[in-house]
PDB file of N, CA and C in Angstrom:
ATOM      1  N   MET A   1      13.237  -6.935 -19.050  1.00  0.00           N
ATOM      2  CA  MET A   1      12.657  -6.760 -17.736  1.00  0.00           C
ATOM      3  C   MET A   1      12.454  -5.267 -17.480  1.00  0.00           C
ATOM      4  N   ASN A   2      11.249  -4.935 -17.133  1.00  0.00           N
ATOM      5  CA  ASN A   2      10.925  -3.538 -16.939  1.00  0.00           C
ATOM      6  C   ASN A   2      10.963  -3.202 -15.448  1.00  0.00           C
ATOM      7  N   ILE A   3      11.872  -2.320 -15.080  1.00  0.00           N
ATOM      8  CA  ILE A   3      12.072  -1.969 -13.677  1.00  0.00           C
ATOM      9  C   ILE A   3      10.848  -1.254 -13.114  1.00  0.00           C
ATOM     10  N   LYS A   4      10.194  -0.435 -13.916  1.00  0.00           N
ATOM     11  CA  LYS A   4       9.015   0.296 -13.434  1.00  0.00           C
ATOM     12  C   LYS A   4       7.881  -0.662 -13.054  1.00  0.00           C
ATOM     13  N   ARG A   5       7.692  -1.691 -13.841  1.00  0.00           N
ATOM     14  CA  ARG A   5       6.639  -2.666 -13.515  1.00  0.00           C
ATOM     15  C   ARG A   5       6.962  -3.435 -12.241  1.00  0.00           C
ATOM     16  N   VAL A   6       8.224  -3.786 -12.063  1.00  0.00           N
ATOM     17  CA  VAL A   6       8.634  -4.501 -10.852  1.00  0.00           C
ATOM     18  C   VAL A   6       8.443  -3.597  -9.628  1.00  0.00           C
ATOM     19  N   PHE A   7       8.852  -2.335  -9.756  1.00  0.00           N
ATOM     20  CA  PHE A   7       8.685  -1.388  -8.665  1.00  0.00           C
ATOM     21  C   PHE A   7       7.200  -1.142  -8.371  1.00  0.00           C
ATOM     22  N   GLY A   8       6.376  -1.082  -9.416  1.00  0.00           N
ATOM     23  CA  GLY A   8       4.936  -0.923  -9.228  1.00  0.00           C
ATOM     24  C   GLY A   8       4.324  -2.115  -8.512  1.00  0.00           C
ATOM     25  N   ALA A   9       4.773  -3.312  -8.869  1.00  0.00           N
ATOM     26  CA  ALA A   9       4.275  -4.510  -8.194  1.00  0.00           C
ATOM     27  C   ALA A   9       4.709  -4.532  -6.737  1.00  0.00           C
ATOM     28  N   LEU A  10       5.939  -4.103  -6.474  1.00  0.00           N
ATOM     29  CA  LEU A  10       6.428  -4.036  -5.094  1.00  0.00           C
ATOM     30  C   LEU A  10       5.623  -3.029  -4.270  1.00  0.00           C
ATOM     31  N   LEU A  11       5.343  -1.867  -4.845  1.00  0.00           N
ATOM     32  CA  LEU A  11       4.521  -0.871  -4.153  1.00  0.00           C
ATOM     33  C   LEU A  11       3.110  -1.400  -3.890  1.00  0.00           C
ATOM     34  N   THR A  12       2.551  -2.113  -4.844  1.00  0.00           N
ATOM     35  CA  THR A  12       1.216  -2.671  -4.669  1.00  0.00           C
ATOM     36  C   THR A  12       1.188  -3.691  -3.541  1.00  0.00           C
ATOM     37  N   ILE A  13       2.195  -4.544  -3.486  1.00  0.00           N
ATOM     38  CA  ILE A  13       2.262  -5.545  -2.415  1.00  0.00           C
ATOM     39  C   ILE A  13       2.430  -4.873  -1.057  1.00  0.00           C
ATOM     40  N   CYS A  14       3.268  -3.836  -0.991  1.00  0.00           N
ATOM     41  CA  CYS A  14       3.429  -3.096   0.273  1.00  0.00           C
ATOM     42  C   CYS A  14       2.131  -2.410   0.679  1.00  0.00           C
ATOM     43  N   GLY A  15       1.398  -1.886  -0.293  1.00  0.00           N
ATOM     44  CA  GLY A  15       0.117  -1.257  -0.003  1.00  0.00           C
ATOM     45  C   GLY A  15      -0.901  -2.240   0.532  1.00  0.00           C
ATOM     46  N   ILE A  16      -0.948  -3.415  -0.060  1.00  0.00           N
ATOM     47  CA  ILE A  16      -1.857  -4.456   0.429  1.00  0.00           C
ATOM     48  C   ILE A  16      -1.476  -4.867   1.848  1.00  0.00           C
ATOM     49  N   GLY A  17      -0.179  -4.987   2.094  1.00  0.00           N
ATOM     50  CA  GLY A  17       0.287  -5.324   3.437  1.00  0.00           C
ATOM     51  C   GLY A  17      -0.095  -4.263   4.458  1.00  0.00           C
ATOM     52  N   GLY A  18       0.041  -2.998   4.088  1.00  0.00           N
ATOM     53  CA  GLY A  18      -0.337  -1.911   4.988  1.00  0.00           C
ATOM     54  C   GLY A  18      -1.824  -1.897   5.286  1.00  0.00           C
ATOM     55  N   LEU A  19      -2.633  -2.156   4.276  1.00  0.00           N
ATOM     56  CA  LEU A  19      -4.081  -2.194   4.485  1.00  0.00           C
ATOM     57  C   LEU A  19      -4.493  -3.383   5.348  1.00  0.00           C
ATOM     58  N   ILE A  20      -3.858  -4.517   5.143  1.00  0.00           N
ATOM     59  CA  ILE A  20      -4.156  -5.691   5.973  1.00  0.00           C
ATOM     60  C   ILE A  20      -3.743  -5.437   7.413  1.00  0.00           C
ATOM     61  N   TYR A  21      -2.581  -4.811   7.610  1.00  0.00           N
ATOM     62  CA  TYR A  21      -2.125  -4.520   8.963  1.00  0.00           C
ATOM     63  C   TYR A  21      -3.065  -3.521   9.656  1.00  0.00           C
ATOM     64  N   ALA A  22      -3.551  -2.529   8.910  1.00  0.00           N
ATOM     65  CA  ALA A  22      -4.513  -1.580   9.478  1.00  0.00           C
ATOM     66  C   ALA A  22      -5.806  -2.300   9.872  1.00  0.00           C
ATOM     67  N   ALA A  23      -6.222  -3.276   9.081  1.00  0.00           N
ATOM     68  CA  ALA A  23      -7.424  -4.044   9.415  1.00  0.00           C
ATOM     69  C   ALA A  23      -7.207  -4.897  10.659  1.00  0.00           C
ATOM     70  N   ILE A  24      -6.009  -5.451  10.813  1.00  0.00           N
ATOM     71  CA  ILE A  24      -5.705  -6.243  12.009  1.00  0.00           C
ATOM     72  C   ILE A  24      -5.713  -5.361  13.248  1.00  0.00           C
ATOM     73  N   ILE A  25      -5.116  -4.169  13.144  1.00  0.00           N
ATOM     74  CA  ILE A  25      -5.139  -3.241  14.272  1.00  0.00           C
ATOM     75  C   ILE A  25      -6.575  -2.843  14.590  1.00  0.00           C
ATOM     76  N   PHE A  26      -7.386  -2.617  13.560  1.00  0.00           N
ATOM     77  CA  PHE A  26      -8.783  -2.235  13.765  1.00  0.00           C
ATOM     78  C   PHE A  26      -9.560  -3.339  14.473  1.00  0.00           C
ATOM     79  N   ALA A  27      -9.268  -4.577  14.139  1.00  0.00           N
ATOM     80  CA  ALA A  27      -9.987  -5.691  14.761  1.00  0.00           C
ATOM     81  C   ALA A  27      -9.588  -5.872  16.221  1.00  0.00           C
ATOM     82  N   ASP A  28      -8.347  -5.554  16.573  1.00  0.00           N
ATOM     83  CA  ASP A  28      -7.867  -5.735  17.940  1.00  0.00           C
ATOM     84  C   ASP A  28      -7.936  -4.474  18.790  1.00  0.00           C
ATOM     85  N   THR A  29      -8.496  -3.403  18.259  1.00  0.00           N
ATOM     86  CA  THR A  29      -8.450  -2.120  18.951  1.00  0.00           C
ATOM     87  C   THR A  29      -9.359  -2.088  20.178  1.00  0.00           C
ATOM     88  N   SER A  30      -8.904  -1.309  21.150  1.00  0.00           N
ATOM     89  CA  SER A  30      -9.722  -1.088  22.335  1.00  0.00           C
ATOM     90  C   SER A  30     -10.226   0.346  22.378  1.00  0.00           C
ATOM     91  N   GLY A  31      -9.882   1.137  21.375  1.00  0.00           N
ATOM     92  CA  GLY A  31     -10.339   2.515  21.294  1.00  0.00           C
ATOM     93  C   GLY A  31      -9.348   3.518  21.840  1.00  0.00           C
ATOM     94  N   ALA A  32      -8.148   3.092  22.157  1.00  0.00           N
ATOM     95  CA  ALA A  32      -7.136   4.011  22.668  1.00  0.00           C
ATOM     96  C   ALA A  32      -6.636   4.920  21.547  1.00  0.00           C
ATOM     97  N   THR A  33      -6.101   6.056  21.937  1.00  0.00           N
ATOM     98  CA  THR A  33      -5.613   7.024  20.957  1.00  0.00           C
ATOM     99  C   THR A  33      -4.492   6.444  20.105  1.00  0.00           C
ATOM    100  N   ARG A  34      -3.629   5.638  20.717  1.00  0.00           N
ATOM    101  CA  ARG A  34      -2.515   5.038  19.976  1.00  0.00           C
ATOM    102  C   ARG A  34      -3.036   4.088  18.898  1.00  0.00           C
ATOM    103  N   ASP A  35      -4.096   3.348  19.190  1.00  0.00           N
ATOM    104  CA  ASP A  35      -4.673   2.435  18.198  1.00  0.00           C
ATOM    105  C   ASP A  35      -5.263   3.194  17.021  1.00  0.00           C
ATOM    106  N   VAL A  36      -5.956   4.280  17.312  1.00  0.00           N
ATOM    107  CA  VAL A  36      -6.576   5.069  16.245  1.00  0.00           C
ATOM    108  C   VAL A  36      -5.513   5.694  15.355  1.00  0.00           C
ATOM    109  N   LYS A  37      -4.452   6.210  15.951  1.00  0.00           N
ATOM    110  CA  LYS A  37      -3.360   6.785  15.157  1.00  0.00           C
ATOM    111  C   LYS A  37      -2.718   5.727  14.266  1.00  0.00           C
ATOM    112  N   GLY A  38      -2.521   4.534  14.792  1.00  0.00           N
ATOM    113  CA  GLY A  38      -1.940   3.457  14.000  1.00  0.00           C
ATOM    114  C   GLY A  38      -2.820   3.065  12.827  1.00  0.00           C
ATOM    115  N   ILE A  39      -4.125   2.996  13.073  1.00  0.00           N
ATOM    116  CA  ILE A  39      -5.055   2.660  11.998  1.00  0.00           C
ATOM    117  C   ILE A  39      -5.003   3.720  10.908  1.00  0.00           C
ATOM    118  N   ILE A  40      -5.019   4.982  11.305  1.00  0.00           N
ATOM    119  CA  ILE A  40      -4.998   6.066  10.322  1.00  0.00           C
ATOM    120  C   ILE A  40      -3.692   6.074   9.541  1.00  0.00           C
ATOM    121  N   ILE A  41      -2.566   5.949  10.226  1.00  0.00           N
ATOM    122  CA  ILE A  41      -1.266   6.011   9.554  1.00  0.00           C
ATOM    123  C   ILE A  41      -1.093   4.845   8.581  1.00  0.00           C
ATOM    124  N   PHE A  42      -1.314   3.617   9.058  1.00  0.00           N
ATOM    125  CA  PHE A  42      -1.125   2.463   8.171  1.00  0.00           C
ATOM    126  C   PHE A  42      -2.179   2.419   7.068  1.00  0.00           C
ATOM    127  N   GLY A  43      -3.382   2.865   7.357  1.00  0.00           N
ATOM    128  CA  GLY A  43      -4.419   2.890   6.332  1.00  0.00           C
ATOM    129  C   GLY A  43      -4.103   3.864   5.215  1.00  0.00           C
ATOM    130  N   ILE A  44      -3.684   5.077   5.576  1.00  0.00           N
ATOM    131  CA  ILE A  44      -3.360   6.084   4.559  1.00  0.00           C
ATOM    132  C   ILE A  44      -2.141   5.671   3.750  1.00  0.00           C
ATOM    133  N   LEU A  45      -1.084   5.200   4.435  1.00  0.00           N
ATOM    134  CA  LEU A  45       0.098   4.749   3.696  1.00  0.00           C
ATOM    135  C   LEU A  45      -0.214   3.555   2.797  1.00  0.00           C
ATOM    136  N   GLY A  46      -1.040   2.639   3.277  1.00  0.00           N
ATOM    137  CA  GLY A  46      -1.436   1.495   2.455  1.00  0.00           C
ATOM    138  C   GLY A  46      -2.191   1.917   1.212  1.00  0.00           C
ATOM    139  N   ILE A  47      -3.110   2.861   1.369  1.00  0.00           N
ATOM    140  CA  ILE A  47      -3.875   3.338   0.212  1.00  0.00           C
ATOM    141  C   ILE A  47      -2.965   4.048  -0.782  1.00  0.00           C
ATOM    142  N   ILE A  48      -2.062   4.895  -0.273  1.00  0.00           N
ATOM    143  CA  ILE A  48      -1.145   5.617  -1.168  1.00  0.00           C
ATOM    144  C   ILE A  48      -0.253   4.642  -1.935  1.00  0.00           C
ATOM    145  N   PHE A  49       0.347   3.679  -1.236  1.00  0.00           N
ATOM    146  CA  PHE A  49       1.216   2.709  -1.910  1.00  0.00           C
ATOM    147  C   PHE A  49       0.438   1.870  -2.912  1.00  0.00           C
ATOM    148  N   PHE A  50      -0.751   1.432  -2.530  1.00  0.00           N
ATOM    149  CA  PHE A  50      -1.544   0.586  -3.404  1.00  0.00           C
ATOM    150  C   PHE A  50      -1.945   1.320  -4.685  1.00  0.00           C
ATOM    151  N   VAL A  51      -2.465   2.519  -4.550  1.00  0.00           N
ATOM    152  CA  VAL A  51      -2.905   3.289  -5.726  1.00  0.00           C
ATOM    153  C   VAL A  51      -1.718   3.653  -6.605  1.00  0.00           C
ATOM    154  N   THR A  52      -0.607   4.053  -5.993  1.00  0.00           N
ATOM    155  CA  THR A  52       0.579   4.398  -6.773  1.00  0.00           C
ATOM    156  C   THR A  52       1.123   3.188  -7.528  1.00  0.00           C
ATOM    157  N   GLY A  53       1.171   2.051  -6.874  1.00  0.00           N
ATOM    158  CA  GLY A  53       1.667   0.840  -7.534  1.00  0.00           C
ATOM    159  C   GLY A  53       0.783   0.393  -8.677  1.00  0.00           C
ATOM    160  N   ILE A  54      -0.525   0.418  -8.466  1.00  0.00           N
ATOM    161  CA  ILE A  54      -1.446   0.020  -9.533  1.00  0.00           C
ATOM    162  C   ILE A  54      -1.335   0.962 -10.721  1.00  0.00           C
ATOM    163  N   SER A  55      -1.272   2.268 -10.479  1.00  0.00           N
ATOM    164  CA  SER A  55      -1.173   3.208 -11.597  1.00  0.00           C
ATOM    165  C   SER A  55       0.162   3.091 -12.315  1.00  0.00           C
ATOM    166  N   LEU A  56       1.237   2.781 -11.585  1.00  0.00           N
ATOM    167  CA  LEU A  56       2.536   2.607 -12.228  1.00  0.00           C
ATOM    168  C   LEU A  56       2.551   1.367 -13.111  1.00  0.00           C
ATOM    169  N   VAL A  57       1.945   0.292 -12.659  1.00  0.00           N
ATOM    170  CA  VAL A  57       1.881  -0.922 -13.473  1.00  0.00           C
ATOM    171  C   VAL A  57       0.993  -0.692 -14.694  1.00  0.00           C
ATOM    172  N   ARG A  58      -0.112   0.014 -14.502  1.00  0.00           N
ATOM    173  CA  ARG A  58      -1.051   0.219 -15.594  1.00  0.00           C
ATOM    174  C   ARG A  58      -0.491   1.137 -16.679  1.00  0.00           C
ATOM    175  N   THR A  59       0.215   2.196 -16.307  1.00  0.00           N
ATOM    176  CA  THR A  59       0.691   3.178 -17.290  1.00  0.00           C
ATOM    177  C   THR A  59       2.016   2.811 -17.942  1.00  0.00           C
ATOM    178  N   THR A  60       2.736   1.839 -17.418  1.00  0.00           N
ATOM    179  CA  THR A  60       4.000   1.436 -18.013  1.00  0.00           C
ATOM    180  C   THR A  60       3.739   0.528 -19.198  1.00  0.00           C
ATOM    181  N   LYS A  61       4.327   0.893 -20.330  1.00  0.00           N
ATOM    182  CA  LYS A  61       4.125   0.124 -21.550  1.00  0.00           C
ATOM    183  C   LYS A  61       5.190  -0.953 -21.677  1.00  0.00           C
ATOM    184  N   ASP A  62       4.790  -2.081 -22.243  1.00  0.00           N
ATOM    185  CA  ASP A  62       5.727  -3.172 -22.471  1.00  0.00           C
ATOM    186  C   ASP A  62       6.574  -2.857 -23.698  1.00  0.00           C
ATOM    187  N   GLU A  63       7.881  -2.974 -23.504  1.00  0.00           N
ATOM    188  CA  GLU A  63       8.797  -2.789 -24.629  1.00  0.00           C
ATOM    189  C   GLU A  63       9.647  -4.046 -24.750  1.00  0.00           C
ATOM    190  N   ALA A  64       9.430  -4.781 -25.812  1.00  0.00           N
ATOM    191  CA  ALA A  64      10.156  -6.036 -25.977  1.00  0.00           C
ATOM    192  C   ALA A  64      11.203  -5.940 -27.068  1.00  0.00           C
TER     193      ALA A  64
END
């Protein structure tokens, strides 16, 4: 069992969750400053987690 791959998958799932949550906030937004900040924060964190998780899964080699 490769811990790096598991951690990469966990980061990817968290990134997808953050992006989905940012999309939900975007759909329900009324244009208030708090809504825009939430969209930006969750969107950026979601992208960072998603890209980091995908690259960690891709670059980790299987050792059996």
